[in-house]
Amino acid sequence: MSGFDFLAGEWDVANRRLRDFLDPRSGWQRFDATSRCWSLFAGAANIDEMDCPDQGFKGLTLRLFDRETEEWSLHWSTSRSGRLDEPVRGRFGADGTGEFHGEDTYAGTGVRVRYRWSGIGDRTARWEQAFAVDGGDWLVNWVMDFTRRG
């Protein structure tokens, strides 16, 4: 099982996200966060909590490895909603990049969602989110650059 073992520990996170996730002209908002991740089920699950004090919320991701399909499901929540969003599902490829896809709604519009993990090393990792509408191209709307603390 290739997975999220790299993410365990504490991280500083540089966030860059579009003010409107569907409008590339809306401008990028930048903010810092910290993240803490711990592993469960001998690496087949993990939880992270991201603290975004300047934005007034905390985020949580629950990741579960389905041994039957050999796919990960990633479930996101924020302290603002208090509920888990629909998961994105996928796996890591031979190159170490993880891609995860799902369906969601943003501002009343149905969107396809893609999460991508890349640049994974001992001290760094990158996560990005992209949306696509009506079979259109992917629009990257949120990027997080992780740097291991300590």
PDB file of C-alpha atoms in Angstrom:
ATOM      1  CA  MET A   1       0.000   0.000   0.000  1.00  0.00           C
ATOM      2  CA  SER A   2       1.509   3.301  -1.064  1.00  0.00           C
ATOM      3  CA  GLY A   3      -0.087   6.123   0.777  1.00  0.00           C
ATOM      4  CA  PHE A   4       0.010   9.035   3.114  1.00  0.00           C
ATOM      5  CA  ASP A   5       2.739   7.936   5.558  1.00  0.00           C
ATOM      6  CA  PHE A   6       4.797  10.951   4.440  1.00  0.00           C
ATOM      7  CA  LEU A   7       2.196  13.314   5.900  1.00  0.00           C
ATOM      8  CA  ALA A   8       2.468  12.219   9.550  1.00  0.00           C
ATOM      9  CA  GLY A   9       3.848  14.969  11.765  1.00  0.00           C
ATOM     10  CA  GLU A  10       3.655  18.739  11.962  1.00  0.00           C
ATOM     11  CA  TRP A  11       3.833  21.138   9.018  1.00  0.00           C
ATOM     12  CA  ASP A  12       3.832  24.817   8.112  1.00  0.00           C
ATOM     13  CA  VAL A  13       1.495  25.366   5.185  1.00  0.00           C
ATOM     14  CA  ALA A  14       1.629  28.251   2.690  1.00  0.00           C
ATOM     15  CA  ASN A  15      -1.821  28.558   1.103  1.00  0.00           C
ATOM     16  CA  ARG A  16      -2.720  30.277  -2.133  1.00  0.00           C
ATOM     17  CA  ARG A  17      -6.330  30.109  -3.317  1.00  0.00           C
ATOM     18  CA  LEU A  18      -8.593  31.916  -5.733  1.00  0.00           C
ATOM     19  CA  ARG A  19     -11.091  34.209  -4.052  1.00  0.00           C
ATOM     20  CA  ASP A  20     -13.758  32.654  -6.317  1.00  0.00           C
ATOM     21  CA  PHE A  21     -12.904  29.020  -7.069  1.00  0.00           C
ATOM     22  CA  LEU A  22     -14.524  29.216 -10.525  1.00  0.00           C
ATOM     23  CA  ASP A  23     -13.141  32.577 -11.659  1.00  0.00           C
ATOM     24  CA  PRO A  24      -9.432  32.719 -12.549  1.00  0.00           C
ATOM     25  CA  ARG A  25      -9.665  36.544 -12.636  1.00  0.00           C
ATOM     26  CA  SER A  26     -10.839  36.790  -9.009  1.00  0.00           C
ATOM     27  CA  GLY A  27      -7.295  37.059  -7.665  1.00  0.00           C
ATOM     28  CA  TRP A  28      -5.244  34.916  -5.338  1.00  0.00           C
ATOM     29  CA  GLN A  29      -5.548  35.090  -1.571  1.00  0.00           C
ATOM     30  CA  ARG A  30      -2.482  34.006   0.430  1.00  0.00           C
ATOM     31  CA  PHE A  31      -2.434  32.847   4.042  1.00  0.00           C
ATOM     32  CA  ASP A  32      -0.395  30.674   6.358  1.00  0.00           C
ATOM     33  CA  ALA A  33      -1.529  27.665   8.355  1.00  0.00           C
ATOM     34  CA  THR A  34      -0.163  24.863  10.459  1.00  0.00           C
ATOM     35  CA  SER A  35      -1.078  21.219  10.061  1.00  0.00           C
ATOM     36  CA  ARG A  36      -0.781  18.178  12.296  1.00  0.00           C
ATOM     37  CA  CYS A  37      -1.332  14.681  10.893  1.00  0.00           C
ATOM     38  CA  TRP A  38      -1.393  11.304  12.585  1.00  0.00           C
ATOM     39  CA  SER A  39      -1.688   7.793  11.208  1.00  0.00           C
ATOM     40  CA  LEU A  40      -4.253   5.131  12.160  1.00  0.00           C
ATOM     41  CA  PHE A  41      -4.953   1.494  11.181  1.00  0.00           C
ATOM     42  CA  ALA A  42      -1.240   0.767  10.608  1.00  0.00           C
ATOM     43  CA  GLY A  43      -1.100   3.393   7.843  1.00  0.00           C
ATOM     44  CA  ALA A  44      -4.437   2.563   6.193  1.00  0.00           C
ATOM     45  CA  ALA A  45      -6.030   5.736   7.576  1.00  0.00           C
ATOM     46  CA  ASN A  46      -4.997   9.153   8.789  1.00  0.00           C
ATOM     47  CA  ILE A  47      -6.412  12.414  10.012  1.00  0.00           C
ATOM     48  CA  ASP A  48      -4.977  15.877   9.747  1.00  0.00           C
ATOM     49  CA  GLU A  49      -6.089  19.123  11.290  1.00  0.00           C
ATOM     50  CA  MET A  50      -5.103  22.380   9.651  1.00  0.00           C
ATOM     51  CA  ASP A  51      -5.323  25.595  11.662  1.00  0.00           C
ATOM     52  CA  CYS A  52      -5.880  28.787   9.632  1.00  0.00           C
ATOM     53  CA  PRO A  53      -6.053  31.442  12.379  1.00  0.00           C
ATOM     54  CA  ASP A  54      -6.031  34.438  10.003  1.00  0.00           C
ATOM     55  CA  GLN A  55      -9.007  32.940   8.148  1.00  0.00           C
ATOM     56  CA  GLY A  56     -10.960  32.033  11.279  1.00  0.00           C
ATOM     57  CA  PHE A  57     -11.368  28.317  10.606  1.00  0.00           C
ATOM     58  CA  LYS A  58      -9.804  24.907  11.034  1.00  0.00           C
ATOM     59  CA  GLY A  59      -9.900  22.179   8.412  1.00  0.00           C
ATOM     60  CA  LEU A  60      -9.850  18.426   8.826  1.00  0.00           C
ATOM     61  CA  THR A  61      -9.180  15.634   6.346  1.00  0.00           C
ATOM     62  CA  LEU A  62     -10.011  12.005   7.039  1.00  0.00           C
ATOM     63  CA  ARG A  63      -8.252   9.604   4.645  1.00  0.00           C
ATOM     64  CA  LEU A  64      -9.192   5.923   4.415  1.00  0.00           C
ATOM     65  CA  PHE A  65      -7.609   3.169   2.333  1.00  0.00           C
ATOM     66  CA  ASP A  66     -10.122   0.697   0.850  1.00  0.00           C
ATOM     67  CA  ARG A  67      -8.289  -2.625   0.761  1.00  0.00           C
ATOM     68  CA  GLU A  68     -10.734  -4.083  -1.761  1.00  0.00           C
ATOM     69  CA  THR A  69     -10.455  -1.340  -4.406  1.00  0.00           C
ATOM     70  CA  GLU A  70      -6.939  -0.265  -3.354  1.00  0.00           C
ATOM     71  CA  GLU A  71      -8.104   3.342  -3.484  1.00  0.00           C
ATOM     72  CA  TRP A  72      -7.987   6.112  -0.949  1.00  0.00           C
ATOM     73  CA  SER A  73     -11.053   8.176  -0.059  1.00  0.00           C
ATOM     74  CA  LEU A  74     -10.379  11.710   1.205  1.00  0.00           C
ATOM     75  CA  HIS A  75     -13.098  13.437   3.219  1.00  0.00           C
ATOM     76  CA  TRP A  76     -12.766  17.179   3.992  1.00  0.00           C
ATOM     77  CA  SER A  77     -14.512  19.197   6.685  1.00  0.00           C
ATOM     78  CA  THR A  78     -14.145  22.640   8.228  1.00  0.00           C
ATOM     79  CA  SER A  79     -15.000  24.041  11.628  1.00  0.00           C
ATOM     80  CA  ARG A  80     -17.436  26.304   9.759  1.00  0.00           C
ATOM     81  CA  SER A  81     -19.624  23.451   8.461  1.00  0.00           C
ATOM     82  CA  GLY A  82     -19.093  20.648  10.965  1.00  0.00           C
ATOM     83  CA  ARG A  83     -19.810  17.977   8.325  1.00  0.00           C
ATOM     84  CA  LEU A  84     -17.731  15.797   6.008  1.00  0.00           C
ATOM     85  CA  ASP A  85     -17.888  16.701   2.334  1.00  0.00           C
ATOM     86  CA  GLU A  86     -18.363  13.995  -0.275  1.00  0.00           C
ATOM     87  CA  PRO A  87     -15.050  12.168  -0.734  1.00  0.00           C
ATOM     88  CA  VAL A  88     -12.623  12.280  -3.588  1.00  0.00           C
ATOM     89  CA  ARG A  89     -11.131   8.888  -4.473  1.00  0.00           C
ATOM     90  CA  GLY A  90      -7.908   7.788  -6.096  1.00  0.00           C
ATOM     91  CA  ARG A  91      -4.379   6.503  -5.619  1.00  0.00           C
ATOM     92  CA  PHE A  92      -0.712   7.258  -5.960  1.00  0.00           C
ATOM     93  CA  GLY A  93       0.980   6.454  -9.265  1.00  0.00           C
ATOM     94  CA  ALA A  94       4.387   4.928  -9.891  1.00  0.00           C
ATOM     95  CA  ASP A  95       5.878   8.444 -10.013  1.00  0.00           C
ATOM     96  CA  GLY A  96       4.704   9.137  -6.435  1.00  0.00           C
ATOM     97  CA  THR A  97       2.032  11.645  -7.465  1.00  0.00           C
ATOM     98  CA  GLY A  98      -1.430  11.063  -6.032  1.00  0.00           C
ATOM     99  CA  GLU A  99      -4.627  11.959  -7.923  1.00  0.00           C
ATOM    100  CA  PHE A 100      -8.071  11.874  -6.394  1.00  0.00           C
ATOM    101  CA  HIS A 101     -11.393  12.735  -8.092  1.00  0.00           C
ATOM    102  CA  GLY A 102     -14.960  13.378  -7.031  1.00  0.00           C
ATOM    103  CA  GLU A 103     -18.099  15.430  -7.509  1.00  0.00           C
ATOM    104  CA  ASP A 104     -19.203  18.460  -5.504  1.00  0.00           C
ATOM    105  CA  THR A 105     -21.197  21.677  -5.685  1.00  0.00           C
ATOM    106  CA  TYR A 106     -19.635  25.122  -5.450  1.00  0.00           C
ATOM    107  CA  ALA A 107     -21.837  28.238  -5.214  1.00  0.00           C
ATOM    108  CA  GLY A 108     -24.759  26.231  -6.630  1.00  0.00           C
ATOM    109  CA  THR A 109     -22.747  24.877  -9.569  1.00  0.00           C
ATOM    110  CA  GLY A 110     -21.963  21.177  -9.960  1.00  0.00           C
ATOM    111  CA  VAL A 111     -18.203  20.655 -10.281  1.00  0.00           C
ATOM    112  CA  ARG A 112     -15.797  17.801 -10.824  1.00  0.00           C
ATOM    113  CA  VAL A 113     -13.066  17.958  -8.172  1.00  0.00           C
ATOM    114  CA  ARG A 114      -9.437  16.886  -8.411  1.00  0.00           C
ATOM    115  CA  TYR A 115      -6.923  16.788  -5.569  1.00  0.00           C
ATOM    116  CA  ARG A 116      -3.292  16.211  -6.510  1.00  0.00           C
ATOM    117  CA  TRP A 117      -0.371  15.460  -4.180  1.00  0.00           C
ATOM    118  CA  SER A 118       3.087  15.986  -5.663  1.00  0.00           C
ATOM    119  CA  GLY A 119       6.644  17.046  -4.820  1.00  0.00           C
ATOM    120  CA  ILE A 120       6.618  14.671  -1.879  1.00  0.00           C
ATOM    121  CA  GLY A 121       9.878  14.512   0.054  1.00  0.00           C
ATOM    122  CA  ASP A 122      11.093  14.217   3.621  1.00  0.00           C
ATOM    123  CA  ARG A 123      10.494  17.909   4.328  1.00  0.00           C
ATOM    124  CA  THR A 124       8.120  19.117   1.598  1.00  0.00           C
ATOM    125  CA  ALA A 125       4.909  18.251  -0.223  1.00  0.00           C
ATOM    126  CA  ARG A 126       2.393  20.042  -2.413  1.00  0.00           C
ATOM    127  CA  TRP A 127      -1.382  19.685  -2.537  1.00  0.00           C
ATOM    128  CA  GLU A 128      -3.614  21.314  -5.112  1.00  0.00           C
ATOM    129  CA  GLN A 129      -7.315  21.417  -5.761  1.00  0.00           C
ATOM    130  CA  ALA A 130      -8.866  21.956  -9.177  1.00  0.00           C
ATOM    131  CA  PHE A 131     -12.481  22.194 -10.367  1.00  0.00           C
ATOM    132  CA  ALA A 132     -13.966  21.527 -13.801  1.00  0.00           C
ATOM    133  CA  VAL A 133     -17.473  22.484 -14.909  1.00  0.00           C
ATOM    134  CA  ASP A 134     -19.509  20.794 -17.672  1.00  0.00           C
ATOM    135  CA  GLY A 135     -16.627  18.682 -18.984  1.00  0.00           C
ATOM    136  CA  GLY A 136     -14.377  21.731 -19.263  1.00  0.00           C
ATOM    137  CA  ASP A 137     -10.716  22.132 -18.415  1.00  0.00           C
ATOM    138  CA  TRP A 138      -9.379  21.866 -14.879  1.00  0.00           C
ATOM    139  CA  LEU A 139      -8.989  25.181 -13.049  1.00  0.00           C
ATOM    140  CA  VAL A 140      -6.487  25.000 -10.185  1.00  0.00           C
ATOM    141  CA  ASN A 141      -8.025  27.101  -7.421  1.00  0.00           C
ATOM    142  CA  TRP A 142      -6.153  26.186  -4.227  1.00  0.00           C
ATOM    143  CA  VAL A 143      -2.491  25.250  -3.676  1.00  0.00           C
ATOM    144  CA  MET A 144      -0.849  24.320  -0.382  1.00  0.00           C
ATOM    145  CA  ASP A 145       2.923  24.050  -0.036  1.00  0.00           C
ATOM    146  CA  PHE A 146       3.875  21.984   3.027  1.00  0.00           C
ATOM    147  CA  THR A 147       7.183  22.376   4.893  1.00  0.00           C
ATOM    148  CA  ARG A 148       7.896  20.019   7.773  1.00  0.00           C
ATOM    149  CA  ARG A 149       8.277  21.755  11.152  1.00  0.00           C
ATOM    150  CA  GLY A 150      11.388  21.212  13.269  1.00  0.00           C
TER     151      GLY A 150
END
